[in-house]
Coordinates of C-alpha atoms in Angstrom, one line a residue:
X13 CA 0.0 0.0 0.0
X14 CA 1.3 3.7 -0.7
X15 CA -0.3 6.7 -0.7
X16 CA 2.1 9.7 -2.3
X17 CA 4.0 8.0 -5.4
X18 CA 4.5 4.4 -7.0
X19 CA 7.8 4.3 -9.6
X20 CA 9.7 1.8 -11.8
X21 CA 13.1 1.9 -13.7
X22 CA 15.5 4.8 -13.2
X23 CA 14.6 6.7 -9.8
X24 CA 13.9 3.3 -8.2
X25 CA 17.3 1.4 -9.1
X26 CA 19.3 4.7 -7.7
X27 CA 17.3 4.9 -4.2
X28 CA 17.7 0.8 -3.9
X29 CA 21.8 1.4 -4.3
X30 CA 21.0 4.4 -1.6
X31 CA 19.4 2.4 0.5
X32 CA 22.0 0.0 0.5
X33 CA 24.8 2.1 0.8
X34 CA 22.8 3.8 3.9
X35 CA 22.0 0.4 5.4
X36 CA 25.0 -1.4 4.8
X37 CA 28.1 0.7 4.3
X38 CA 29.9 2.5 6.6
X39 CA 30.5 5.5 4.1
X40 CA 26.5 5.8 3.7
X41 CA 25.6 5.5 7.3
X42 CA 28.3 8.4 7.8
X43 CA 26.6 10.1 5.0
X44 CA 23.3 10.5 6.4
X45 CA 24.6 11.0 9.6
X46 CA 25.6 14.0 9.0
X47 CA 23.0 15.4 6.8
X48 CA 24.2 14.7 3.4
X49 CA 22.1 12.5 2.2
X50 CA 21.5 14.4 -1.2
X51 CA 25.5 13.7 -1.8
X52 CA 25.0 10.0 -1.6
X53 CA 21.9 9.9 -4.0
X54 CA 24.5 12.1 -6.5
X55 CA 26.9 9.5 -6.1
X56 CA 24.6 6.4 -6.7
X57 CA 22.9 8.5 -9.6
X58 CA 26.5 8.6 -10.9
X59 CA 27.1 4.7 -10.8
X60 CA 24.2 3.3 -12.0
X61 CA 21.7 5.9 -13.6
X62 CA 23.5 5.4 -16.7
X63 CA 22.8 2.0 -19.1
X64 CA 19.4 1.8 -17.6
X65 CA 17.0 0.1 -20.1
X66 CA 14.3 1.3 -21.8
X67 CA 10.5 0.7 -20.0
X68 CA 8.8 1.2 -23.5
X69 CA 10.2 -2.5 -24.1
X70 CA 9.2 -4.0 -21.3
X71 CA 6.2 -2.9 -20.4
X72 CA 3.1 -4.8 -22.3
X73 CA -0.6 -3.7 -22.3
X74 CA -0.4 -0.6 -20.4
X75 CA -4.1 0.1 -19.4
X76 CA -5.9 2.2 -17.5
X77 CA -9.3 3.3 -15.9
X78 CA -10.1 7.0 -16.9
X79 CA -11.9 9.5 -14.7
X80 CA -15.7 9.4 -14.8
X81 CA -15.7 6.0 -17.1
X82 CA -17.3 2.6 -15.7
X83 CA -14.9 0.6 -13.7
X84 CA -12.9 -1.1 -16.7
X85 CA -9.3 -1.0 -18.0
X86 CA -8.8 0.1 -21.4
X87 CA -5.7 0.1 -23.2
X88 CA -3.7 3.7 -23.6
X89 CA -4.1 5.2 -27.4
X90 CA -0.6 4.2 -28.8
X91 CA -0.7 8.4 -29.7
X92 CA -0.9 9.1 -26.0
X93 CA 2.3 6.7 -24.5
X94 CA 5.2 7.6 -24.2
X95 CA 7.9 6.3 -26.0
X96 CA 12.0 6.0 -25.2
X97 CA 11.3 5.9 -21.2
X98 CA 13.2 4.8 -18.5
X99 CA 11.2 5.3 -15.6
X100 CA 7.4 5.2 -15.2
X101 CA 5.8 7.5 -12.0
X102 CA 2.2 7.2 -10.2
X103 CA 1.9 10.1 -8.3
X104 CA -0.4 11.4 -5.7
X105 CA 1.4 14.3 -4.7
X106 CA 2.8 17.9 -5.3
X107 CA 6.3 17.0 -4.2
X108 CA 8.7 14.6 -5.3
X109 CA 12.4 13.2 -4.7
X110 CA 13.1 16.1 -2.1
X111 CA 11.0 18.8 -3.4
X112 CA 10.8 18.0 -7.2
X113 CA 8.1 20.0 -9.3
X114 CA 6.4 16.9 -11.3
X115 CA 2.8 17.4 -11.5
X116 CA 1.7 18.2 -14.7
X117 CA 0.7 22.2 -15.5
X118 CA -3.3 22.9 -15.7
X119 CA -3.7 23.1 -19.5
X120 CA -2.1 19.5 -19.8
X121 CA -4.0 17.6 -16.8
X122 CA -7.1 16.3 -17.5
X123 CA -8.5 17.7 -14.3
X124 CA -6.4 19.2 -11.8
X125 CA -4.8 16.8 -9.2
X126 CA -5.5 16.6 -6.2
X127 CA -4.7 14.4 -2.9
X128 CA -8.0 12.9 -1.9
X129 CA -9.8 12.5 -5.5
X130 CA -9.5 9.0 -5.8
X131 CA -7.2 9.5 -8.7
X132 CA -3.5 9.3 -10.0
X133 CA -1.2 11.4 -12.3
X134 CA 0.6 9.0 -14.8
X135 CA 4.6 10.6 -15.4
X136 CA 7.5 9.2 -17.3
X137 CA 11.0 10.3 -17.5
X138 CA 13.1 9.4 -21.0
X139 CA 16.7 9.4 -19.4
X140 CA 19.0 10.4 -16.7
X141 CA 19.0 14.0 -19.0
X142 CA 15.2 14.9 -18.1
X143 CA 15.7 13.2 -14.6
X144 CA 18.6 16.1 -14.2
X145 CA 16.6 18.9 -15.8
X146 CA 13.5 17.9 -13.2
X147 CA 15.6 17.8 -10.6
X148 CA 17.2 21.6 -11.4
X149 CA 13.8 22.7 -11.6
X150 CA 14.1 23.3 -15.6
X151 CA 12.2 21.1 -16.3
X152 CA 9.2 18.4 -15.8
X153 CA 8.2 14.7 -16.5
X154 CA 5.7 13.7 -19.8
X155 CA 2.8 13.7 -18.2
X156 CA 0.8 10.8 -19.6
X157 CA -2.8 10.3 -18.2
X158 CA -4.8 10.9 -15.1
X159 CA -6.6 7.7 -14.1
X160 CA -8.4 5.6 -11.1
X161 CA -6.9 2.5 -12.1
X162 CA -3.4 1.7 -14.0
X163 CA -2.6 -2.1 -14.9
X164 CA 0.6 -2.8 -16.8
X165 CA 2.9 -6.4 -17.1
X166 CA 6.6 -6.1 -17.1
X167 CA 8.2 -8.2 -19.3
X168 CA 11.3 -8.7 -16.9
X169 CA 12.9 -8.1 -13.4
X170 CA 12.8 -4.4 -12.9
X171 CA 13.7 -2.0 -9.9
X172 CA 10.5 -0.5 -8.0
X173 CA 9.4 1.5 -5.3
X174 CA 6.7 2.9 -3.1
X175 CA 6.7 6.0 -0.9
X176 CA 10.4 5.9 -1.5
X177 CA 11.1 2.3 -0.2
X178 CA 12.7 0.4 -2.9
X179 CA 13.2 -3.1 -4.2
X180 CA 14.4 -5.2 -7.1
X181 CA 11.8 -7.9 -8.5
X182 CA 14.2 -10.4 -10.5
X183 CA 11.3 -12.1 -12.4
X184 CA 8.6 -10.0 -14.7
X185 CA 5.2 -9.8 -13.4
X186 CA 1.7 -8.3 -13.8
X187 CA 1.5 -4.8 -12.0
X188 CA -2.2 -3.2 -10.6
X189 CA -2.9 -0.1 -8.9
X190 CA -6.3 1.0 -7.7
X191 CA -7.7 3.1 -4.7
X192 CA -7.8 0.9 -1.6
X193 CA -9.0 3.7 0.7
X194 CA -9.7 7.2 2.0
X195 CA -7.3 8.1 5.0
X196 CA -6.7 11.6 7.5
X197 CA -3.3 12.4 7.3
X198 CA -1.8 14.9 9.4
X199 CA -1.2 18.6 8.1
X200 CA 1.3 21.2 8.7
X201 CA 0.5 24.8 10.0
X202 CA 0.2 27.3 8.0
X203 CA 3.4 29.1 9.6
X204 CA 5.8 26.5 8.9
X205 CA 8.9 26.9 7.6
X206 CA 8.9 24.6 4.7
X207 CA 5.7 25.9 2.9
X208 CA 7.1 27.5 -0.4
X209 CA 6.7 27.7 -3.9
X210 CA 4.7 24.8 -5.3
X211 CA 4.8 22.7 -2.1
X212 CA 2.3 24.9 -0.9
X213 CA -0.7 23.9 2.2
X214 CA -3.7 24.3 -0.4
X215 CA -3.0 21.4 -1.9
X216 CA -3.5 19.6 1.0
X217 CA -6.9 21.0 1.9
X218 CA -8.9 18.5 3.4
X219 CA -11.7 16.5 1.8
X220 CA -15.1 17.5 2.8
X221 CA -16.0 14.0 3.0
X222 CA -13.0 13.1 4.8
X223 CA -13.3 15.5 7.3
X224 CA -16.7 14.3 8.7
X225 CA -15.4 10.9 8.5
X226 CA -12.4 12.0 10.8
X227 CA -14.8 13.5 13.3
X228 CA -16.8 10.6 13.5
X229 CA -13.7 8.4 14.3
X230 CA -12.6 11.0 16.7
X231 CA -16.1 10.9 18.7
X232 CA -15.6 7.0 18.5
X233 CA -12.0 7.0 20.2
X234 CA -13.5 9.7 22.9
X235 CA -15.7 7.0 23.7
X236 CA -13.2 4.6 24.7
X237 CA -12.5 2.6 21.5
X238 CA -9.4 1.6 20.2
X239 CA -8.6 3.8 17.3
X240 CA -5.1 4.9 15.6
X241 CA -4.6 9.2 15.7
X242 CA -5.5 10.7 12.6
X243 CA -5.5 14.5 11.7
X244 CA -7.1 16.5 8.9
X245 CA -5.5 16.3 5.2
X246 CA -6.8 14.6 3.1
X247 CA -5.3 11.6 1.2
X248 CA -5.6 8.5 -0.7
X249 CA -4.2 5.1 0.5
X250 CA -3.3 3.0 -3.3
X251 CA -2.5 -0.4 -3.2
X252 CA -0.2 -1.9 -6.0
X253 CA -0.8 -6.0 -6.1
X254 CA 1.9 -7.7 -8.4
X255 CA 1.8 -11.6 -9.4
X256 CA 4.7 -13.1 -10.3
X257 CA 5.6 -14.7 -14.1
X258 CA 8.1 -15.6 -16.0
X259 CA 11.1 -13.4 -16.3

């Protein structure tokens, strides 16, 4: 289950060498120890970034449910995919790899993203060129589709990860994400410090529907039930089922 982003291919094999080096190494552990992580993702970026194979050839029947439509999968116009990519995003959220910019601009988006409508932004990135140019801040990922549902196989083992923690699948397998549930999440003030630019506290305004929901739980828990905290912000809890196949 994830609830911000869901990637394959580039991003995902360099944080799965970070998180190696951080967990295993004495350099990384140092690394992140004294807050220079971003210098260790740099250096896995520089290692293995490069020579990473093309998604387009790997990925098979790339489907998904658009917004509004019954509750079926339908395969991507071949005009709307996106062709020469190395790494394939599903993102519910305004921020990205430390603060990236990837959401797609109004006049491209089929309807403007938000946290808690049930929905998904579909990115790709071509190379380690446009991954550079989105991290500068020149630049943004192909925005593909906005969906409720994305299905896709791949062909082979790939590199994958959710919320940022990563893993390598070594055998190909069938890949589904759809909305599992609504969930509270908690939400900054407005004074703090880290509100700027795009990563702004709008975004994260809270479902109407969620809200009363929240409040309801809340009386519940007052009345002695068992209950896990939850705050306003709205969000969306995804889950992404894979079954194994033949790599």
């Amino acid at each position: 289950f994830w609830q911000n982003y869901f990637s394959l291919g580039l991003d995902a094999k360099v944080a799965a060498h970070v998180d190696h080096s951080r967990s295993r190494t004495r350099c990384g552990k140092r690394c992140f120890s004294w807050g220079c992580g971003k210098f260790c993702y740099a250096w896995q970026a520089l290692l293995h970034a490069f020579g990473c194979g093309e998604l387009d050839r790997q990925l098979c029947r790339l489907r998904s449910t658009p917004p509004s439509c019954e509750p079926s999968l339908e395969d991507i116009p071949l005009e709307h995919r996106p062709k020469q990519f190395r790494q394939l995003m599903l993102v519910n959220i305004n921020s990205y790899g430390a603060g990236q910019q990837v959401l797609p601009r109004p006049a491209e988006a089929r309807q403007l993203p938000a946290p808690g409508d049930g929905l998904v932004e579909m990115l790709s990135l071509r190379g380690v060129l446009a991954g550079l140019a989105v991290f500068t801040g020149i630049g943004r990922p192909r925005y593909i589709t906005t969906s409720e549902a994305v299905a896709f196989t791949v062909s082979e083992g790939q590199f994958m990860q959710l919320d940022g923690e990563p893993w390598h699948l070594s055998v190909g397998c069938d890949v589904l994400v759809e909305p599992h549930r609504k969930v509270l999440m908690l939400l900054a003030p407005a004074q703090a410090r880290f509100w700027r630019g795009h990563i702004n506290r709008e975004f994260w305004g809270p479902d109407e529907g969620c809200r009363k929901e929240g409040l309801a739980r809340f009386s519940t828990v007052a009345e002695g039930e068992e209950e896990q905290d939850d705050a306003e912000g709205a969000g969306l809890g995804l889950s992404a089922r894979h079954q194994g196949g033949a790599g």
